[in-house]
PDB file of C-alpha atoms in Angstrom:
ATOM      1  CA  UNK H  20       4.893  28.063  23.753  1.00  0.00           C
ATOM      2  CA  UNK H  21       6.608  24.529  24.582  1.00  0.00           C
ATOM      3  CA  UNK H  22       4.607  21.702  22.621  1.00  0.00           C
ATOM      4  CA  UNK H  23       5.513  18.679  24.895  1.00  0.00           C
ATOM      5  CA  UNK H  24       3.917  15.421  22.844  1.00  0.00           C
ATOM      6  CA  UNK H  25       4.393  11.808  23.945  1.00  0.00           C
ATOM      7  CA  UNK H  26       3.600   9.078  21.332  1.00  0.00           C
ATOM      8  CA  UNK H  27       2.418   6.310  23.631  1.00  0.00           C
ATOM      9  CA  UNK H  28       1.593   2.260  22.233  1.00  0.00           C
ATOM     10  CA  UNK H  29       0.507   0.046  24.786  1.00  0.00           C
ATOM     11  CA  UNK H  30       0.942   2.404  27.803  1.00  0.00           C
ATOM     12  CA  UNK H  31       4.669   2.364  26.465  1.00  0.00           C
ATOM     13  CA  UNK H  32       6.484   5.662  25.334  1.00  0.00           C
ATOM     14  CA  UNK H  33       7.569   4.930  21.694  1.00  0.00           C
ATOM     15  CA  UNK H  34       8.199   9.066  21.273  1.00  0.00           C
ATOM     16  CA  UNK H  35       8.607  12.295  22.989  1.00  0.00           C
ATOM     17  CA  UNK H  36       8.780  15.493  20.628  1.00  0.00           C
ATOM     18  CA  UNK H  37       9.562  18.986  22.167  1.00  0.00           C
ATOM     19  CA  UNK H  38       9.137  21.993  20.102  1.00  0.00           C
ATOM     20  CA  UNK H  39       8.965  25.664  20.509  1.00  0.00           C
ATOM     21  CA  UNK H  40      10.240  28.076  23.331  1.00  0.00           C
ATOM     22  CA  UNK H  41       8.183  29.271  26.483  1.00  0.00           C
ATOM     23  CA  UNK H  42       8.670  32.593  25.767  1.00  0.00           C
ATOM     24  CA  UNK H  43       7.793  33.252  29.644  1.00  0.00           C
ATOM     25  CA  UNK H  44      10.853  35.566  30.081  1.00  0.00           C
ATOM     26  CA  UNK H  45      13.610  37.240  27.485  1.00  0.00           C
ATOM     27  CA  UNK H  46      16.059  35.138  25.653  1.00  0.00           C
ATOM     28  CA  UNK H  47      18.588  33.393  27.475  1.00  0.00           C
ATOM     29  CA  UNK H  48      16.841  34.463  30.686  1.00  0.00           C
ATOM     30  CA  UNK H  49      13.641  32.190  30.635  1.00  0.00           C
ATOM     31  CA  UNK H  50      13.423  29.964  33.716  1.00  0.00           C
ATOM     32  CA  UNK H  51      10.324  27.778  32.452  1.00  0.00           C
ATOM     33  CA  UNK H  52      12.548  27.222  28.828  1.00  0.00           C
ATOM     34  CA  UNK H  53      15.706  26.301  31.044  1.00  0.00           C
ATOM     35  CA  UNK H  54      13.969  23.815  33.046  1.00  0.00           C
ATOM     36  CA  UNK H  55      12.202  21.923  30.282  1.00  0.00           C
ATOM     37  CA  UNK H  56      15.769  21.873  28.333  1.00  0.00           C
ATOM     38  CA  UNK H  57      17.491  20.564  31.460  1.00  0.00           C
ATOM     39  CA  UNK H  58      15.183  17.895  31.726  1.00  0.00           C
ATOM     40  CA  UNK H  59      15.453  16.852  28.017  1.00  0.00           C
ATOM     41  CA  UNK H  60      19.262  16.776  27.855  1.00  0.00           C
ATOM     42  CA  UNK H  61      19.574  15.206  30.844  1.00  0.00           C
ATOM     43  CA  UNK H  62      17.100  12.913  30.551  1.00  0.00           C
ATOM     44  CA  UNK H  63      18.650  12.266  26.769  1.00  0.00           C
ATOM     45  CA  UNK H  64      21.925  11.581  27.815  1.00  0.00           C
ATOM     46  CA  UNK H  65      21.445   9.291  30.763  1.00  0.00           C
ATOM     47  CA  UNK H  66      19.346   7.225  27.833  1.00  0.00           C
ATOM     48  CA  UNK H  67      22.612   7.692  25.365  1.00  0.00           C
ATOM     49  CA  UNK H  68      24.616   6.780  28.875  1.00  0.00           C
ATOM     50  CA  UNK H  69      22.717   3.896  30.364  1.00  0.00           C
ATOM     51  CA  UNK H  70      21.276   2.518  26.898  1.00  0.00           C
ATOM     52  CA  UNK H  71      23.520   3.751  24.222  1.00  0.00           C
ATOM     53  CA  UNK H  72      21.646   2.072  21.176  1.00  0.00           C
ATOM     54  CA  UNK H  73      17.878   2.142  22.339  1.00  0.00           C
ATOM     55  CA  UNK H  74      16.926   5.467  21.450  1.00  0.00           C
ATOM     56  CA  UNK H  75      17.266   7.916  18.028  1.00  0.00           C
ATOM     57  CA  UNK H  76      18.206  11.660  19.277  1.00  0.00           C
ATOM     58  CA  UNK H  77      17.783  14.831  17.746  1.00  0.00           C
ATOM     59  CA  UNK H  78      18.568  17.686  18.900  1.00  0.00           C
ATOM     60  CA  UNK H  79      17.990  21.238  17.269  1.00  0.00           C
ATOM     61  CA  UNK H  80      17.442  24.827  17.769  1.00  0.00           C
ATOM     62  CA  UNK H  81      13.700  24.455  19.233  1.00  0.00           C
ATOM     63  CA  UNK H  82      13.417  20.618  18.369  1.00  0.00           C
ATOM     64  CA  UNK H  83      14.235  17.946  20.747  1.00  0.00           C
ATOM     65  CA  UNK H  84      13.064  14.214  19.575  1.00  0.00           C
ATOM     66  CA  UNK H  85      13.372  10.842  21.669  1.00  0.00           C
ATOM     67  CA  UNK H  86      12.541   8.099  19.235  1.00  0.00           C
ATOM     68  CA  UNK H  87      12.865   4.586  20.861  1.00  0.00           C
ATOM     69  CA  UNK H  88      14.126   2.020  18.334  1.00  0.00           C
ATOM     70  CA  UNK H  89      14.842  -0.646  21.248  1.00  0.00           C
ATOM     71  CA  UNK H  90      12.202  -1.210  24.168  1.00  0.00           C
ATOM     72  CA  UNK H  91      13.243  -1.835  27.678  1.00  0.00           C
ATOM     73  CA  UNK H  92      11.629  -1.617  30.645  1.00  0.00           C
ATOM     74  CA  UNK H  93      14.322   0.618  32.017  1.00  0.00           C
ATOM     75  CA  UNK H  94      14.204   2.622  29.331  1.00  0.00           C
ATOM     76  CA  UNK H  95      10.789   2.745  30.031  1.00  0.00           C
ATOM     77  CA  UNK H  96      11.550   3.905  33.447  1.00  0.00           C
ATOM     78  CA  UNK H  97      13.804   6.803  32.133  1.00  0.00           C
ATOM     79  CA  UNK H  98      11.050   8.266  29.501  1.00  0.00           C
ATOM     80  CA  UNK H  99       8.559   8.007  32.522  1.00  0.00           C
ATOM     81  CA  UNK H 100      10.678   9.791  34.642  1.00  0.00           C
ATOM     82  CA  UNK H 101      11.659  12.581  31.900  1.00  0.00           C
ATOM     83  CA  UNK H 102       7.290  12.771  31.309  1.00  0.00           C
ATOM     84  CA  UNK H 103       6.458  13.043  34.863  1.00  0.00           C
ATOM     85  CA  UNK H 104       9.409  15.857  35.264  1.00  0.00           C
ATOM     86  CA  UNK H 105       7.313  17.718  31.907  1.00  0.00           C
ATOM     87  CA  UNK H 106       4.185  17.440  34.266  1.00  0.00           C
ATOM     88  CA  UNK H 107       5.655  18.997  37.075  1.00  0.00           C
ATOM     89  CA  UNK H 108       6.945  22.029  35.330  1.00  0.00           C
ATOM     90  CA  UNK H 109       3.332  21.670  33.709  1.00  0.00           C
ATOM     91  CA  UNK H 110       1.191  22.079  36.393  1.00  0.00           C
ATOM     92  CA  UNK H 111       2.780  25.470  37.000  1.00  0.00           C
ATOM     93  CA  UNK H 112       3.276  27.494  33.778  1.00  0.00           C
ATOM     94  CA  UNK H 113       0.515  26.190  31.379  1.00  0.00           C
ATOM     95  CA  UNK H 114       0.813  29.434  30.335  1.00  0.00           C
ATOM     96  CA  UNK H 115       3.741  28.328  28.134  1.00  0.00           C
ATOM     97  CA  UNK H 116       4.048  24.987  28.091  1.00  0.00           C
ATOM     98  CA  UNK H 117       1.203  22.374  26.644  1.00  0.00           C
ATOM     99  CA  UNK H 118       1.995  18.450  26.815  1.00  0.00           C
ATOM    100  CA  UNK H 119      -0.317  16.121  24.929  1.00  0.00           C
ATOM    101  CA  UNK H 120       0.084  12.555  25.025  1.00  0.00           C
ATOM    102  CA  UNK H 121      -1.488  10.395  21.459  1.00  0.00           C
ATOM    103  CA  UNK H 122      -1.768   7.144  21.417  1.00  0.00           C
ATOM    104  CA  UNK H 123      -0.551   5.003  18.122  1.00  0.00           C
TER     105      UNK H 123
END
């Protein structure tokens, strides 16, 4: 399963942590997998793009962390867009995918 968790202060996204694998199809052919990493690294590098020094990145085998170090509110904008994408995909295969928001 996809653990999708967005640290939230204020109503603003200070973190979003993705972990696991959707396991919804075999290896290299999972659909629900390939859409949450397309979101992710796009979403990360129009950050890295648009606002090179407001975010932290890392990026692993299973692990993908947005850590914002510099607020803006179009960062903002971006990390709402990225969580709203998450929801989408969501609402369709909760089967393998959970997304929890916590609030600092």
């Amino acid at each position: 399963m996809i653990k999708i968790i967005i640290t939230k202060t204020e109503q603003k996204i200070k973190k979003v942590e993705i972990t696991g694998h959707a396991k919804a199809s075999e290896y290299g052919k999972d659909l629900v997998c390939a859409a949450i990493a397309g979101i992710a690294t796009g979403g990360l590098n129009a950050i890295d793009q648009i606002k090179p020094d407001n975010c932290e990145f890392l990026v692993k085998e299973g692990l993908i962390n947005i850590i914002v170090k510099n607020d803006s509110a179009d960062l903002q904008v971006m990390l709402q867009t990225i969580y709203y994408q998450f929801l989408t995909i969501y609402q369709q295969y909760q089967k393998f995918i959970s997304v929890k928001e916590v609030k600092e």
